[in-house]
Coordinates of C-alpha atoms and ligand atoms in Angstrom, one line a residue:
M1 CA 39.1 48.0 10.2
S2 CA 38.5 44.2 8.9
D3 CA 40.6 42.4 6.4
L4 CA 40.4 42.5 2.6
Y5 CA 39.9 39.4 0.7
I6 CA 40.7 39.3 -3.0
H7 CA 40.1 36.4 -5.6
N8 CA 43.5 35.7 -6.9
S9 CA 43.2 33.9 -10.7
L10 CA 46.5 32.3 -9.5
S11 CA 45.0 30.0 -7.0
S12 CA 41.5 30.6 -8.0
K13 CA 41.0 31.1 -4.3
K14 CA 39.9 34.5 -2.3
E15 CA 43.2 35.2 -0.4
K16 CA 43.8 37.5 2.5
F17 CA 45.4 40.7 1.2
I18 CA 48.6 41.5 2.5
P19 CA 50.7 43.9 0.7
I20 CA 54.5 43.8 0.0
N21 CA 54.9 47.4 1.2
K22 CA 51.8 48.6 3.5
D23 CA 52.9 52.3 2.5
L24 CA 52.5 51.8 -1.1
I25 CA 50.4 49.3 -3.0
G26 CA 51.4 48.5 -6.6
L27 CA 48.3 48.3 -9.1
Y28 CA 49.0 47.4 -12.9
V29 CA 45.8 47.3 -15.2
C30 CA 46.4 46.3 -18.8
G31 CA 45.1 49.4 -20.7
P32 CA 43.3 49.8 -24.5
T33 CA 44.9 49.0 -27.7
V34 CA 44.2 52.6 -29.1
Y35 CA 43.8 51.9 -32.9
S36 CA 40.0 52.7 -32.5
D37 CA 37.6 53.8 -30.0
V38 CA 36.8 51.9 -26.8
H39 CA 33.7 49.8 -26.6
L40 CA 31.4 49.4 -23.5
G41 CA 33.1 46.1 -22.8
N42 CA 36.5 47.8 -22.3
C43 CA 34.6 50.6 -20.2
R44 CA 33.4 47.8 -17.9
T45 CA 36.7 46.5 -17.1
F46 CA 38.5 49.9 -16.3
T47 CA 35.4 50.8 -14.3
S48 CA 35.7 47.7 -12.3
F49 CA 39.5 48.4 -11.6
D50 CA 38.6 52.1 -10.9
I51 CA 36.5 50.6 -8.1
V52 CA 39.4 48.6 -6.8
Y53 CA 41.8 51.8 -6.8
R54 CA 39.1 53.7 -5.0
Y55 CA 38.3 51.1 -2.5
L56 CA 42.1 50.5 -1.8
Q57 CA 42.6 54.1 -1.2
Y58 CA 39.1 55.1 0.9
I59 CA 40.4 51.9 3.3
G60 CA 43.5 53.9 3.9
Y61 CA 46.2 52.8 1.3
K62 CA 48.2 54.8 -0.6
V63 CA 48.1 53.4 -4.3
R64 CA 50.3 53.5 -7.5
Y65 CA 48.0 52.8 -10.0
V66 CA 49.9 51.9 -13.3
R67 CA 47.3 51.7 -16.9
N68 CA 49.5 51.4 -19.9
I69 CA 48.6 52.6 -23.3
T70 CA 49.0 49.7 -26.2
D71 CA 50.5 51.6 -29.1
A72 CA 52.5 49.1 -31.0
G73 CA 53.0 45.3 -31.2
H74 CA 49.3 44.3 -30.8
L75 CA 48.8 42.3 -33.9
D76 CA 45.1 41.5 -35.4
G77 CA 43.3 38.4 -33.8
D78 CA 46.0 38.6 -31.0
A79 CA 48.3 36.6 -32.8
D80 CA 52.0 36.9 -32.2
I81 CA 53.2 36.5 -35.6
G82 CA 51.6 36.4 -39.2
T83 CA 49.1 39.4 -39.0
E84 CA 49.2 42.8 -39.4
D85 CA 49.7 45.3 -36.3
K86 CA 46.5 46.9 -35.5
M87 CA 47.8 50.2 -35.4
A88 CA 49.5 49.9 -38.6
K89 CA 46.1 48.9 -40.2
T90 CA 44.1 51.5 -39.1
A91 CA 46.9 53.8 -40.0
K92 CA 47.0 52.9 -43.5
A93 CA 43.1 52.7 -43.8
L94 CA 43.1 56.3 -42.7
K95 CA 46.3 57.5 -44.4
L96 CA 47.5 58.6 -41.1
E97 CA 50.7 58.3 -38.9
P98 CA 50.6 55.4 -36.2
M99 CA 51.1 58.1 -33.7
E100 CA 48.4 60.2 -34.9
V101 CA 46.0 57.2 -34.6
A102 CA 47.5 56.4 -31.2
H103 CA 46.9 60.4 -30.3
H104 CA 43.5 60.2 -31.4
Y105 CA 41.8 57.5 -29.5
T106 CA 43.9 57.8 -26.5
V107 CA 42.2 61.4 -26.3
G108 CA 38.8 59.8 -26.9
F109 CA 39.8 56.9 -24.4
H110 CA 40.5 59.6 -21.6
K111 CA 37.3 61.5 -22.4
M112 CA 35.1 58.3 -22.1
M113 CA 36.9 57.6 -18.8
E114 CA 36.0 60.9 -17.6
L115 CA 32.4 60.7 -18.5
F116 CA 32.4 57.3 -16.6
N117 CA 34.0 59.2 -13.7
N118 CA 37.1 56.6 -13.6
L119 CA 39.9 58.4 -12.0
P120 CA 43.0 58.9 -14.0
P121 CA 45.6 56.0 -13.2
N122 CA 49.2 57.8 -11.5
I123 CA 51.3 56.6 -14.4
E124 CA 49.9 55.6 -18.0
P125 CA 52.9 54.5 -19.9
R126 CA 53.0 54.1 -23.7
A127 CA 54.6 50.8 -25.3
T128 CA 56.4 53.3 -27.8
G129 CA 57.7 55.3 -25.0
H130 CA 59.5 52.1 -23.5
I131 CA 61.4 50.2 -26.4
T132 CA 64.7 50.5 -24.7
E133 CA 63.3 48.9 -21.6
Q134 CA 61.7 46.1 -23.7
I135 CA 64.9 45.6 -25.8
E136 CA 67.0 45.4 -22.2
M137 CA 64.2 42.7 -21.2
V138 CA 64.7 40.7 -24.4
Q139 CA 68.6 41.0 -23.6
D140 CA 67.8 39.7 -19.9
I141 CA 65.7 36.7 -21.3
L142 CA 68.3 35.6 -23.9
E143 CA 71.0 35.8 -21.2
N144 CA 68.7 33.5 -19.2
G145 CA 68.8 31.0 -21.6
Y146 CA 64.8 31.4 -22.1
G147 CA 65.1 32.8 -25.6
Y148 CA 66.4 32.3 -28.7
E149 CA 66.8 34.3 -31.9
V150 CA 66.1 33.5 -35.3
N151 CA 66.6 35.6 -38.5
G152 CA 66.0 38.8 -36.4
S153 CA 63.1 37.8 -34.3
V154 CA 63.6 36.3 -31.0
Y155 CA 61.2 34.0 -29.3
F156 CA 60.7 32.9 -25.9
N157 CA 61.4 29.1 -25.1
V158 CA 58.2 28.1 -23.4
Q159 CA 59.2 24.4 -23.5
K160 CA 62.5 25.4 -21.6
F161 CA 61.0 27.8 -19.1
A162 CA 58.2 25.3 -18.4
E163 CA 60.8 22.4 -17.6
E164 CA 62.9 24.7 -15.2
N165 CA 60.0 26.4 -13.8
D166 CA 56.5 25.4 -12.3
V167 CA 54.8 28.4 -13.2
Y168 CA 53.7 28.1 -16.9
G169 CA 50.1 27.4 -17.2
K170 CA 49.1 28.1 -13.7
L171 CA 47.3 31.5 -14.5
S172 CA 45.3 30.1 -17.3
G173 CA 44.5 26.6 -16.3
R174 CA 46.2 25.4 -19.4
V175 CA 48.1 22.0 -19.0
I176 CA 51.7 22.4 -20.3
D177 CA 52.0 19.2 -21.5
D178 CA 48.6 19.7 -24.1
L179 CA 50.2 22.7 -25.1
L180 CA 53.8 21.4 -25.7
S181 CA 52.3 18.3 -27.5
E182 CA 50.8 20.8 -29.9
T183 CA 54.7 21.1 -31.3
R184 CA 53.9 18.0 -33.3
D185 CA 51.7 20.2 -35.2
L186 CA 54.0 21.8 -37.1
K187 CA 51.7 24.1 -39.1
N188 CA 51.7 28.0 -38.5
Q189 CA 54.8 27.6 -36.5
G190 CA 57.5 29.5 -38.6
E191 CA 60.6 29.8 -37.0
K192 CA 59.3 28.7 -33.7
R193 CA 61.1 25.5 -32.3
H194 CA 57.7 24.6 -30.4
S195 CA 54.4 26.0 -31.2
A196 CA 53.8 26.9 -27.8
D197 CA 56.7 29.4 -28.0
F198 CA 56.0 33.2 -28.4
A199 CA 57.5 36.0 -30.1
I200 CA 59.4 39.0 -28.0
W201 CA 61.2 40.8 -30.6
I202 CA 59.9 40.6 -34.2
K203 CA 61.7 41.3 -37.4
A204 CA 60.4 44.2 -39.4
D205 CA 59.4 43.6 -43.2
E206 CA 59.2 46.3 -45.9
H207 CA 55.3 46.9 -44.7
T208 CA 55.8 47.3 -41.0
L209 CA 54.9 51.1 -39.9
Q210 CA 56.6 51.2 -36.7
R211 CA 60.1 49.7 -36.5
W212 CA 62.8 50.4 -33.9
N213 CA 66.8 49.7 -34.2
S214 CA 67.7 46.7 -31.8
P215 CA 70.6 44.2 -31.4
W216 CA 68.9 41.8 -33.8
G217 CA 68.2 44.4 -36.5
E218 CA 64.9 46.7 -37.0
G219 CA 61.7 45.3 -35.8
F220 CA 59.1 46.0 -32.8
P221 CA 58.3 44.4 -29.6
G222 CA 55.8 41.2 -29.0
W223 CA 52.6 42.6 -27.3
H224 CA 53.1 40.8 -23.8
L225 CA 56.3 42.6 -23.9
E226 CA 55.6 45.9 -23.1
C227 CA 53.3 45.1 -19.9
S228 CA 56.4 42.9 -18.4
A229 CA 58.7 45.7 -19.4
M230 CA 56.5 48.8 -17.9
S231 CA 55.2 46.9 -14.6
T232 CA 58.9 46.2 -13.7
K233 CA 59.7 49.9 -14.4
Y234 CA 57.1 51.5 -12.1
L235 CA 56.4 48.8 -9.7
G236 CA 59.5 46.7 -9.5
S237 CA 60.1 43.1 -10.4
R238 CA 57.4 42.0 -7.7
F239 CA 54.2 44.1 -7.2
D240 CA 51.0 43.6 -5.5
I241 CA 48.1 43.6 -7.9
H242 CA 47.9 42.8 -11.6
G243 CA 44.3 43.2 -13.4
G244 CA 42.4 43.1 -17.0
G245 CA 39.7 41.4 -18.5
E246 CA 39.3 37.7 -18.3
D247 CA 40.1 37.2 -22.2
L248 CA 43.7 38.5 -21.2
K249 CA 44.8 35.5 -19.2
F250 CA 45.9 33.6 -21.8
P251 CA 48.2 34.0 -23.6
H252 CA 48.6 37.6 -22.5
H253 CA 48.8 37.5 -18.8
E254 CA 50.5 33.8 -18.9
N255 CA 52.9 35.3 -21.1
E256 CA 53.8 38.1 -19.0
I257 CA 54.5 36.1 -16.0
A258 CA 57.1 33.8 -18.2
Q259 CA 58.7 37.1 -19.2
N260 CA 59.1 38.5 -15.8
C261 CA 60.2 35.1 -14.5
G262 CA 62.5 34.5 -17.7
A263 CA 64.1 38.2 -17.1
C264 CA 64.2 38.6 -13.5
N265 CA 63.7 35.1 -12.0
V266 CA 61.1 36.3 -9.8
V267 CA 57.3 35.5 -10.2
P268 CA 56.0 39.3 -10.7
V269 CA 52.5 39.5 -8.7
N270 CA 51.3 38.4 -5.9
Y271 CA 47.3 38.9 -6.3
W272 CA 46.1 38.3 -10.1
M273 CA 42.5 40.0 -11.0
H274 CA 40.3 39.3 -13.7
G275 CA 37.2 41.1 -15.0
N276 CA 34.5 39.3 -16.4
M277 CA 33.0 40.2 -19.8
L278 CA 30.1 42.5 -20.7
L279 CA 27.9 40.7 -23.0
L280 CA 25.5 42.0 -25.5
N281 CA 22.7 39.5 -27.0
G282 CA 24.4 36.8 -24.8
R283 CA 27.6 37.3 -26.5
K284 CA 30.9 38.6 -25.4
M285 CA 30.9 42.3 -26.7
S286 CA 33.9 42.7 -29.2
K287 CA 34.4 44.9 -32.0
T288 CA 36.1 42.0 -34.0
P289 CA 33.6 41.2 -36.8
D290 CA 32.0 37.5 -36.7
P291 CA 33.8 35.3 -39.0
I292 CA 30.7 33.8 -40.9
T293 CA 28.5 37.0 -40.4
G294 CA 30.8 39.7 -40.5
I295 CA 29.0 41.4 -37.9
S296 CA 30.6 42.9 -34.8
N297 CA 29.1 42.6 -31.6
S298 CA 29.4 45.8 -29.8
I299 CA 28.0 49.1 -28.7
M300 CA 29.8 52.3 -28.7
P301 CA 29.2 54.2 -25.0
Q302 CA 28.4 57.5 -27.1
D303 CA 25.5 55.5 -29.0
L304 CA 24.1 54.2 -25.9
F305 CA 24.2 58.0 -24.3
S306 CA 22.9 59.6 -27.4
G307 CA 20.2 56.8 -27.9
K308 CA 21.1 56.5 -31.4
N309 CA 21.6 52.9 -31.9
E310 CA 19.5 49.8 -33.2
F311 CA 19.5 48.0 -29.7
F312 CA 18.1 50.2 -26.9
S313 CA 14.6 52.2 -26.6
K314 CA 16.0 55.1 -25.3
A315 CA 19.1 57.0 -24.1
Y316 CA 20.9 56.1 -21.0
S317 CA 23.3 58.4 -19.0
P318 CA 27.0 57.2 -18.1
M319 CA 25.9 57.1 -14.3
V320 CA 23.2 55.0 -15.2
L321 CA 25.6 52.8 -17.0
R322 CA 28.2 52.6 -14.0
F323 CA 25.0 51.9 -11.6
F324 CA 24.5 48.9 -13.7
M325 CA 27.8 47.6 -13.9
L326 CA 27.8 48.2 -10.2
Q327 CA 24.9 45.7 -9.7
A328 CA 27.0 43.0 -10.9
H329 CA 30.1 41.5 -9.3
Y330 CA 33.2 42.2 -11.5
R331 CA 34.0 38.4 -12.0
S332 CA 30.3 37.6 -13.3
T333 CA 29.2 38.4 -16.8
L334 CA 27.0 41.1 -17.4
D335 CA 24.5 41.2 -20.1
L336 CA 23.5 44.2 -21.8
S337 CA 19.6 44.9 -22.0
D338 CA 16.9 47.4 -22.1
E339 CA 15.0 46.0 -19.0
A340 CA 18.2 45.8 -17.1
L341 CA 19.2 49.6 -18.1
L342 CA 15.7 50.5 -17.4
A343 CA 16.0 49.3 -13.8
A344 CA 19.3 50.8 -13.3
E345 CA 18.2 54.0 -14.1
K346 CA 15.2 53.7 -11.6
G347 CA 17.7 52.6 -9.0
Y348 CA 20.3 55.2 -9.5
Y349 CA 17.6 58.0 -9.1
R350 CA 16.2 56.4 -6.0
L351 CA 19.4 56.0 -4.8
M352 CA 20.4 59.6 -5.3
E353 CA 17.0 60.8 -3.9
A354 CA 17.7 59.4 -0.7
N355 CA 21.0 60.7 -0.3
H356 CA 19.7 64.3 -1.2
R357 CA 17.0 63.7 1.5
L358 CA 19.4 62.4 3.9
Q359 CA 21.9 64.9 3.5
D360 CA 19.1 67.4 3.9
L361 CA 17.9 66.0 7.1
V362 CA 19.3 67.4 10.5
H363 CA 19.3 65.7 13.7
T364 CA 17.4 67.6 16.6
G365 CA 18.2 65.5 19.6
E366 CA 17.8 62.2 20.6
E367 CA 14.4 61.1 22.4
N368 CA 12.9 57.5 23.2
I369 CA 16.0 55.9 20.9
H370 CA 14.6 52.9 19.2
E371 CA 17.3 50.2 19.8
N372 CA 16.2 47.9 17.1
E373 CA 16.4 50.6 14.5
N374 CA 19.7 51.8 15.5
E375 CA 21.2 48.4 15.4
Q376 CA 19.7 47.7 11.8
I377 CA 21.2 50.9 10.6
E378 CA 24.6 50.3 12.1
K379 CA 24.5 46.5 11.0
M380 CA 23.9 47.6 7.4
I381 CA 26.5 50.1 7.1
Q382 CA 28.9 47.5 8.6
A383 CA 27.5 44.6 6.0
A384 CA 28.3 47.3 3.0
I385 CA 31.8 47.7 4.1
D386 CA 32.4 43.7 4.8
D387 CA 30.9 43.0 1.3
M388 CA 33.4 45.4 -0.1
N389 CA 35.9 43.8 1.8
D390 CA 35.0 40.3 0.3
D391 CA 36.5 40.7 -3.2
F392 CA 34.8 44.0 -3.7
N393 CA 31.2 42.6 -3.8
T394 CA 29.6 45.7 -5.2
P395 CA 26.0 44.3 -5.9
K396 CA 25.8 42.9 -2.4
A397 CA 27.1 46.4 -0.9
L398 CA 24.6 48.0 -3.4
S399 CA 21.7 46.0 -1.8
R400 CA 22.6 47.0 1.9
L401 CA 22.4 50.7 0.7
F402 CA 18.9 50.1 -0.7
V403 CA 17.7 48.4 2.8
L404 CA 19.2 52.0 4.3
V405 CA 17.5 53.9 1.5
N406 CA 14.1 52.5 2.7
K407 CA 15.1 53.9 6.3
I408 CA 16.3 57.1 5.1
N409 CA 12.7 57.1 3.0
S410 CA 10.9 56.4 6.4
I411 CA 12.6 58.9 8.6
H412 CA 11.8 61.5 5.7
T413 CA 8.4 61.1 6.0
N414 CA 8.3 60.7 9.8
Q415 CA 7.5 57.1 9.8
I416 CA 10.8 56.7 12.0
N417 CA 11.1 59.7 14.1
I418 CA 14.8 61.0 13.6
S419 CA 14.9 62.0 17.3
S420 CA 14.7 57.7 18.0
I421 CA 17.9 57.5 16.1
K422 CA 21.1 58.0 17.9
E423 CA 22.9 61.3 16.7
E424 CA 26.4 59.1 16.5
T425 CA 24.6 56.6 14.4
F426 CA 22.8 59.0 12.3
N427 CA 25.8 61.1 11.2
K428 CA 27.5 58.0 10.6
L429 CA 25.0 57.1 8.1
K430 CA 24.9 60.3 6.8
K431 CA 28.5 60.0 5.8
V432 CA 29.2 56.5 5.2
F433 CA 26.2 56.5 2.8
N434 CA 27.7 59.7 0.7
D435 CA 31.1 58.1 1.0
F436 CA 29.8 55.0 -0.6
I437 CA 28.2 56.8 -3.5
F438 CA 30.8 59.2 -4.4
D439 CA 34.0 57.9 -3.2
I440 CA 33.7 54.2 -3.4
F441 CA 31.1 53.6 -6.2
G442 CA 32.7 56.5 -8.1
L443 CA 29.0 57.9 -8.9
K444 CA 28.6 61.4 -10.1
D445 CA 25.5 63.1 -9.5
E446 CA 23.5 64.0 -12.6
T447 CA 20.3 64.8 -10.9
Q448 CA 21.8 68.3 -9.8
S449 CA 22.3 70.7 -12.5
T450 CA 25.8 71.2 -13.4
D451 CA 25.1 75.0 -14.1
E452 CA 24.5 76.3 -10.7
S453 CA 23.1 79.4 -11.7
T454 CA 20.2 77.8 -13.6
A455 CA 19.4 75.7 -10.6
H456 CA 19.2 78.9 -8.7
V457 CA 16.6 80.3 -11.3
L458 CA 14.8 77.1 -11.4
D459 CA 14.7 77.0 -7.5
G460 CA 13.4 80.7 -7.2
L461 CA 10.8 80.2 -10.2
M462 CA 9.5 76.9 -8.4
D463 CA 9.2 78.8 -5.0
L464 CA 7.2 81.5 -7.0
I465 CA 4.8 78.8 -8.6
I466 CA 4.2 77.2 -5.4
N467 CA 3.5 80.5 -3.5
I468 CA 0.8 81.5 -6.5
R469 CA -0.5 78.0 -6.2
Q470 CA -0.7 78.6 -2.3
D471 CA -2.4 81.7 -2.8
A472 CA -5.0 80.4 -5.2
R473 CA -5.9 77.5 -2.7
T474 CA -6.2 79.6 0.0
T475 CA -8.9 81.9 -2.2
K476 CA -10.5 78.7 -3.3
N477 CA -9.4 79.9 -6.7
W478 CA -9.4 76.0 -8.1
G479 CA -9.1 76.8 -11.7
T480 CA -5.6 78.5 -11.5
S481 CA -4.2 75.9 -8.7
D482 CA -5.2 73.0 -10.7
Q483 CA -4.1 74.7 -14.1
I484 CA -0.6 74.8 -12.0
R485 CA -0.8 71.5 -10.9
D486 CA -1.8 69.8 -14.4
K487 CA 1.0 71.7 -16.2
L488 CA 3.6 70.8 -13.9
N489 CA 2.7 67.2 -14.4
E490 CA 3.1 67.8 -18.0
L491 CA 6.5 68.9 -17.0
K492 CA 7.0 66.1 -14.9
I493 CA 7.4 68.2 -11.9
K494 CA 5.5 66.8 -9.0
L495 CA 4.3 68.8 -6.0
K496 CA 4.1 67.2 -2.4
D497 CA 2.4 69.1 0.3
S498 CA 3.3 68.1 3.9
K499 CA 2.8 70.0 7.1
D500 CA 6.0 71.9 6.7
G501 CA 4.9 73.2 3.2
T502 CA 5.3 71.9 -0.5
S503 CA 8.4 70.5 -2.0
W504 CA 8.7 69.7 -5.5
T505 CA 10.7 66.8 -7.5
I506 CA 11.5 66.3 -11.2
E507 CA 10.3 62.4 -12.1
K508 CA 12.6 60.6 -14.2
Ligands
AMP601 P1 41.7 45.9 -25.7 O1 41.9 47.3 -25.9 O2 41.1 45.0 -26.7 O3 43.2 45.4 -25.4 O4 41.2 45.8 -24.4 C1 41.0 46.4 -23.2 C2 40.7 45.9 -22.2 O5 39.1 45.5 -22.1 C3 41.0 44.3 -21.7 O6 41.3 44.2 -20.3 C4 39.9 43.6 -22.2 O7 40.3 42.1 -21.5 C5 38.7 44.4 -21.7 N1 37.7 43.9 -22.7 C6 37.5 43.6 -23.9 N2 36.6 43.4 -24.3 C7 35.5 43.0 -23.1 C8 34.2 43.0 -22.5 N3 33.6 42.5 -23.7 N4 33.9 42.8 -21.5 C9 34.9 43.4 -20.5 N5 36.0 43.9 -20.9 C10 36.1 43.5 -22.0
ZN602 ZN1 48.9 43.7 -20.7

């Protein structure tokens, strides 16, 4: 097994993956803020990390995958003071308890993840369920001298931390002197000593809905704190991989590192991974309305699945969306367009059809082995695995599978004689091709009817129709055989005659 390389955002380099404990990998991914339904951009990030989780397991690692639910402390505009809490805003607008809002959107999020066939994490901790741990972390930060309290709120002292630790700004590439020089701009600084400081505990005011007792009075935790506290609790103060969308690098992840170091004196994460943004009309997909036009640039997955939206010509299924996402590397931006989705739809069905053909083929014994074909098949299988080992390069691996699709189709039509392929190579192709589609890429087969009895009835009816057509042809009853063919064509059912009989497929 070749080595796995991961692009580490901390060093901006691909690095060989060396786990802290090879028997259990720690993977933490920032989850959704459950104040509204997830949009397709969120789904892309979670799908990218689902592939990471799947592949780590495929190559034999046991993984503890922690993905949190943010249900407190995330303020509007990702600010740390001065704006309203996202949860509270929705709760007030809908006249609901914040917990009702959180529950409703968490259920919706789970349903959406299931539609995309994303595996559930092993632990899904909520910010509101870990207030004690967050308060303890604030206390540790204060004890280590990296925090200060002002009037019931606690701030992280970035200046002091940066002076004493060569860590702050490394992940996001921010120049610490620039950040600190902003301290001269005292506007919007409020109680902070320096503008680069950030709140880790925020005093509740009369409008605050979610509030907890703390040594500093009633308040709530800062947004960045939950991920520091919950990753430490479930994965330890140092763990392997932390992921999230590119937009979380600063301030969220930079501040997470500062808090972890500030509380535990340990740099928390070995490999930071960031997924790039899904774009719509060339701009980042986001629910936040544009400040000038007031229009938000996002599409909800369910509107894409139903086809009821202003952007696209037709409905696309969840697996077509997943396939579309696989066609781009997770570190590249990906632009959603009708042409790209149409192409993805074709590609998805071609891949599935090839796999059906492959799984139906039976090797009947070796004869006149074609060394060149064998070598090409072996090479493509290995190349696809190497691509995944090269920072989870799904588009490249997918392109190798399509070289194999051509081979499979040639075997299916007898252009390549199955007996000229070594049995061992053929069986490997059968297994690895299937593994890639289902275990690594996490695609589901939408071409098969989920209702087995319906599929069974359909198979029986098609056999009957094909037999009637065959009888009509034998008796030169062209009227009937043409009528059958035309009607099937209308229904997009294509018949294919070969020396082994007639097969049928539904055209997409
Ligand atoms: P949020 O619920 O806003 O905290 O976001 C949940 C996750 O989705 C985070 O990892 C974000 O970085 C990610 N995300 C937000 N917008 C996009 C986008 N347009 N494309 C890809 N990921 C996104
Ligand atoms: Zn986070």
